[in-house]
Amino acid sequence: MKHWFKDQHLRSLLKNSSYLGVSKIVAAVCGVATLAFAARGLGVLLFGTLILITSYVKAVNGLVKFQSWQLIVRYGGHGVAHGDPEHFKVATGFAFALDMVSGIFGMIAGAAILPFIAGWVGISPQYLWLAIFYCTMLPLMTSATPDGALRVLDRFDLISWSGTLMPISRAILAGAAFITGAGFATYVIIWYVTELAGQIYPWWLAWRELKRHGLLEGIRPTLKPTALPGAWRFAIDVNLATSVQAVWGPIGSLVVGGLLGPAGAAMFRIASTLADSAQKPADLLGKAFYPEVMRMDLTSKQPWKLMMRGTALVGAVMLVAILLMIAGGRPFMALVFGKAFLGAYEPLLIMMVIPFLGIFGFPLTPMLYALGRSDGPLKAKLFGSLVFFVSIAPLAWLWDVKGAAVALVLANLANTGTMMLQLRVEHRRVRPRPA
């Protein structure tokens, strides 16, 4: 295994993953602390309502967001690395325009639709105004342009530290709200203000780095990226894949809230948050893997070898994380959230299948995007979402929150399995066996 680390691309992948890893560890710890303060300060029902309000806005964000950073990496990464930044500038302008249009549309549509569906998703009429107020955050939440610019400029360290601002400040303010016995509206405002700060800071960092590299001149917002072949198709495919992915996150919480009420949504959120923390190593490696693989020749052995080595390394880390979560999940929940939330432990055990799938799934999406198969992850997520929607109601009615957890696992299994089959086909296409 020692010779693996002589690979420059693997070293770069691990370096950038470590930058992201530090911030994600800080964010995970602060995130759990924040949830603990809110859960203990509000109780099961109000905490569930807070989860439903924030989940609704995240769901709208997931539906309209274009994940524009992937456009910048795909069309600008190679040029910047080889001294030709023109496509990078066009891609950045296109990404910025998409962010602004989708964000404003999401804010208007989300606020307009909410009064008609609030009762169905479990948001009580007395808290409707707070949920509508939270929708005004959407123009910033949809923005991913700064992230893309910093990735192409290889400033994963700045991405890392900018990602700690929101969770740290939110944990501090939530702790203060818990100590002072603040009301429900205060917690919503804390979520809003910290989200605002966390979204603005990366814009400033990206502007500073672009200016330092002399890349600001020539970046113009545009929705007609004629210099980028297939840019609109790629953007739409990524947007649809992200929209469908939201089914398993914030939309999933809303569906659980509609089926089982705010208390069920609260249990589902705690279980999924802890399961997600066990999956972080794979997620981090996946985010660093995409820019790295875009610099490589996909017809050579190198990217495929990098994929296999990355899978082996992240698998060792994640198996430890999964075992720790299984062994310590119950006492951890009792200590941090209180005994009233121990009902989330059994759903957590079921959801531990998801980070296990993540060991094999982390390189699939970036590899398919790099191979020009932006439709592949979309098709896989559509299939997974179909499985989720077909199964969640009967399983939730049968087994309560545990049934919702099973539905989420089945959806992830369908998604990962479909992408594995797609990547196998693409591998045979670009690297056919010699006759």
Tab-separated table of C-alpha atoms in Angstrom, residues 95-275:
chain	number	residue	atom	x	y	z
A	95	ALA	CA	-23.215	29.814	-12.783
A	96	PHE	CA	-23.802	33.215	-11.148
A	97	ALA	CA	-26.783	33.958	-13.403
A	98	LEU	CA	-28.300	30.534	-12.701
A	99	ASP	CA	-27.861	31.048	-8.948
A	100	MET	CA	-29.608	34.404	-8.955
A	101	VAL	CA	-32.514	33.415	-11.195
A	102	SER	CA	-33.174	30.118	-9.433
A	103	GLY	CA	-32.873	31.709	-5.981
A	104	ILE	CA	-35.347	34.513	-6.649
A	105	PHE	CA	-37.765	32.109	-8.331
A	106	GLY	CA	-37.472	29.693	-5.400
A	107	MET	CA	-38.161	32.437	-2.849
A	108	ILE	CA	-41.295	33.666	-4.633
A	109	ALA	CA	-42.644	30.201	-5.408
A	110	GLY	CA	-41.827	28.768	-1.983
A	111	ALA	CA	-43.510	31.614	-0.101
A	112	ALA	CA	-46.552	31.546	-2.403
A	113	ILE	CA	-47.174	27.803	-2.191
A	114	LEU	CA	-46.548	27.350	1.538
A	115	PRO	CA	-49.912	28.659	2.857
A	116	PHE	CA	-51.721	26.000	0.799
A	117	ILE	CA	-49.605	23.021	1.930
A	118	ALA	CA	-48.475	24.024	5.431
A	119	GLY	CA	-51.078	21.885	7.146
A	120	TRP	CA	-50.227	18.845	5.027
A	121	VAL	CA	-46.518	18.984	5.946
A	122	GLY	CA	-47.237	19.556	9.631
A	123	ILE	CA	-46.563	23.318	10.009
A	124	SER	CA	-49.175	24.858	12.315
A	125	PRO	CA	-50.978	28.067	11.212
A	126	GLN	CA	-49.507	30.105	14.102
A	127	TYR	CA	-45.981	29.462	12.787
A	128	LEU	CA	-46.743	30.016	9.105
A	129	TRP	CA	-45.396	33.579	9.110
A	130	LEU	CA	-42.049	32.369	10.428
A	131	ALA	CA	-41.819	29.774	7.685
A	132	ILE	CA	-42.614	32.381	5.002
A	133	PHE	CA	-40.011	34.713	6.520
A	134	TYR	CA	-37.432	31.916	6.322
A	135	CYS	CA	-38.112	31.589	2.574
A	136	THR	CA	-36.398	34.968	2.023
A	137	MET	CA	-33.083	33.158	2.592
A	138	LEU	CA	-33.455	31.186	-0.650
A	139	PRO	CA	-31.627	33.569	-3.055
A	140	LEU	CA	-28.447	33.031	-1.026
A	141	MET	CA	-29.016	29.359	-0.231
A	142	THR	CA	-29.140	28.445	-3.922
A	143	SER	CA	-25.748	30.023	-4.609
A	144	ALA	CA	-22.874	27.645	-5.365
A	145	THR	CA	-20.718	29.880	-7.576
A	146	PRO	CA	-18.203	30.742	-4.810
A	147	ASP	CA	-17.703	27.061	-4.054
A	148	GLY	CA	-16.952	26.269	-7.701
A	149	ALA	CA	-14.477	29.127	-8.085
A	150	LEU	CA	-12.595	28.127	-4.934
A	151	ARG	CA	-12.487	24.450	-6.002
A	152	VAL	CA	-10.985	25.294	-9.397
A	153	LEU	CA	-8.406	27.554	-7.719
A	154	ASP	CA	-7.567	24.637	-5.384
A	155	ARG	CA	-8.496	26.615	-2.262
A	156	PHE	CA	-10.146	23.774	-0.389
A	157	ASP	CA	-8.673	25.252	2.782
A	158	LEU	CA	-10.885	28.335	2.377
A	159	ILE	CA	-13.926	26.190	1.605
A	160	SER	CA	-13.141	24.259	4.760
A	161	TRP	CA	-12.960	27.220	7.096
A	162	SER	CA	-15.882	29.066	5.547
A	163	GLY	CA	-17.954	25.956	6.254
A	164	THR	CA	-17.382	26.300	10.000
A	165	LEU	CA	-18.825	29.802	10.407
A	166	MET	CA	-22.490	28.832	10.351
A	167	PRO	CA	-22.386	25.730	12.611
A	168	ILE	CA	-20.146	27.353	15.229
A	169	SER	CA	-22.198	30.540	15.452
A	170	ARG	CA	-25.464	28.566	15.423
A	171	ALA	CA	-24.304	26.300	18.256
A	172	ILE	CA	-23.245	29.292	20.373
A	173	LEU	CA	-26.505	31.160	19.819
A	174	ALA	CA	-28.647	28.040	20.314
A	175	GLY	CA	-26.802	27.378	23.574
A	176	ALA	CA	-27.545	30.923	24.694
A	177	ALA	CA	-31.213	30.495	23.743
A	178	PHE	CA	-31.395	27.252	25.724
A	179	ILE	CA	-29.800	28.806	28.818
A	180	THR	CA	-32.090	31.848	28.733
A	181	GLY	CA	-35.233	29.830	28.020
A	182	ALA	CA	-35.917	31.626	24.735
A	183	GLY	CA	-39.091	31.014	22.764
A	184	PHE	CA	-39.670	29.281	19.451
A	185	ALA	CA	-39.380	32.423	17.291
A	186	THR	CA	-35.918	33.097	18.710
A	187	TYR	CA	-34.665	29.716	17.519
A	188	VAL	CA	-36.013	30.353	14.010
A	189	ILE	CA	-34.276	33.753	13.911
A	190	ILE	CA	-31.024	32.123	15.082
A	191	TRP	CA	-31.242	29.616	12.234
A	192	TYR	CA	-31.913	32.466	9.793
A	193	VAL	CA	-29.127	34.821	10.904
A	194	THR	CA	-26.473	32.113	11.021
A	195	GLU	CA	-27.532	30.824	7.600
A	196	LEU	CA	-27.204	34.374	6.261
A	197	ALA	CA	-23.672	34.762	7.618
A	198	GLY	CA	-22.662	31.321	6.371
A	199	GLN	CA	-23.862	32.094	2.833
A	200	ILE	CA	-22.316	35.583	2.505
A	201	TYR	CA	-18.814	34.696	3.754
A	202	PRO	CA	-17.892	32.342	0.843
A	203	TRP	CA	-18.838	35.064	-1.655
A	204	TRP	CA	-16.288	37.392	-0.094
A	205	LEU	CA	-13.611	34.677	-0.092
A	206	ALA	CA	-14.254	33.829	-3.751
A	207	TRP	CA	-14.171	37.514	-4.774
A	208	ARG	CA	-10.862	37.969	-2.949
A	209	GLU	CA	-9.258	34.912	-4.599
A	210	LEU	CA	-10.504	35.808	-8.080
A	211	LYS	CA	-9.083	39.302	-7.662
A	212	ARG	CA	-5.751	37.928	-6.410
A	213	HIS	CA	-5.449	35.669	-9.476
A	214	GLY	CA	-6.499	38.443	-11.868
A	215	LEU	CA	-9.615	36.544	-12.950
A	216	LEU	CA	-12.365	39.037	-12.075
A	217	GLU	CA	-12.154	40.926	-15.354
A	218	GLY	CA	-14.281	39.298	-18.024
A	219	ILE	CA	-16.730	37.519	-15.705
A	220	ARG	CA	-20.211	38.592	-16.758
A	221	PRO	CA	-23.571	37.079	-15.733
A	222	THR	CA	-25.057	35.282	-18.732
A	223	LEU	CA	-27.707	32.726	-19.551
A	224	LYS	CA	-26.279	32.196	-23.070
A	225	PRO	CA	-22.978	30.339	-22.562
A	226	THR	CA	-22.354	29.766	-26.270
A	227	ALA	CA	-18.663	29.039	-25.672
A	228	LEU	CA	-19.529	26.045	-23.459
A	229	PRO	CA	-20.865	23.109	-25.501
A	230	GLY	CA	-23.676	21.275	-23.761
A	231	ALA	CA	-23.620	23.614	-20.741
A	232	TRP	CA	-27.400	23.996	-20.478
A	233	ARG	CA	-27.989	20.261	-20.766
A	234	PHE	CA	-25.368	19.585	-18.110
A	235	ALA	CA	-26.856	22.258	-15.814
A	236	ILE	CA	-30.384	20.879	-16.219
A	237	ASP	CA	-29.263	17.282	-15.625
A	238	VAL	CA	-27.388	18.271	-12.465
A	239	ASN	CA	-30.303	20.416	-11.279
A	240	LEU	CA	-32.794	17.593	-11.796
A	241	ALA	CA	-30.499	15.112	-10.047
A	242	THR	CA	-30.147	17.507	-7.100
A	243	SER	CA	-33.897	18.122	-7.043
A	244	VAL	CA	-34.590	14.417	-6.935
A	245	GLN	CA	-31.918	13.958	-4.251
A	246	ALA	CA	-33.853	16.400	-2.061
A	247	VAL	CA	-36.572	13.746	-1.846
A	248	TRP	CA	-34.426	11.791	0.607
A	249	GLY	CA	-33.384	14.769	2.705
A	250	PRO	CA	-35.634	17.753	3.475
A	251	ILE	CA	-38.563	16.451	1.417
A	252	GLY	CA	-38.242	13.134	3.225
A	253	SER	CA	-38.557	14.944	6.558
A	254	LEU	CA	-41.636	16.775	5.296
A	255	VAL	CA	-43.235	13.533	4.111
A	256	VAL	CA	-42.525	11.898	7.471
A	257	GLY	CA	-44.010	14.956	9.174
A	258	GLY	CA	-47.122	14.641	7.028
A	259	LEU	CA	-47.443	10.913	7.763
A	260	LEU	CA	-46.373	10.782	11.410
A	261	GLY	CA	-46.581	14.385	12.678
A	262	PRO	CA	-43.890	16.740	14.074
A	263	ALA	CA	-42.720	14.182	16.664
A	264	GLY	CA	-42.073	11.612	13.929
A	265	ALA	CA	-40.215	14.226	11.884
A	266	ALA	CA	-38.058	15.059	14.902
A	267	MET	CA	-37.076	11.400	15.442
A	268	PHE	CA	-36.415	10.916	11.730
A	269	ARG	CA	-34.205	14.024	11.599
A	270	ILE	CA	-32.095	13.020	14.586
A	271	ALA	CA	-31.560	9.499	13.228
A	272	SER	CA	-30.713	10.755	9.719
A	273	THR	CA	-28.362	13.437	11.076
A	274	LEU	CA	-26.350	10.882	13.046
A	275	ALA	CA	-26.342	8.446	10.110
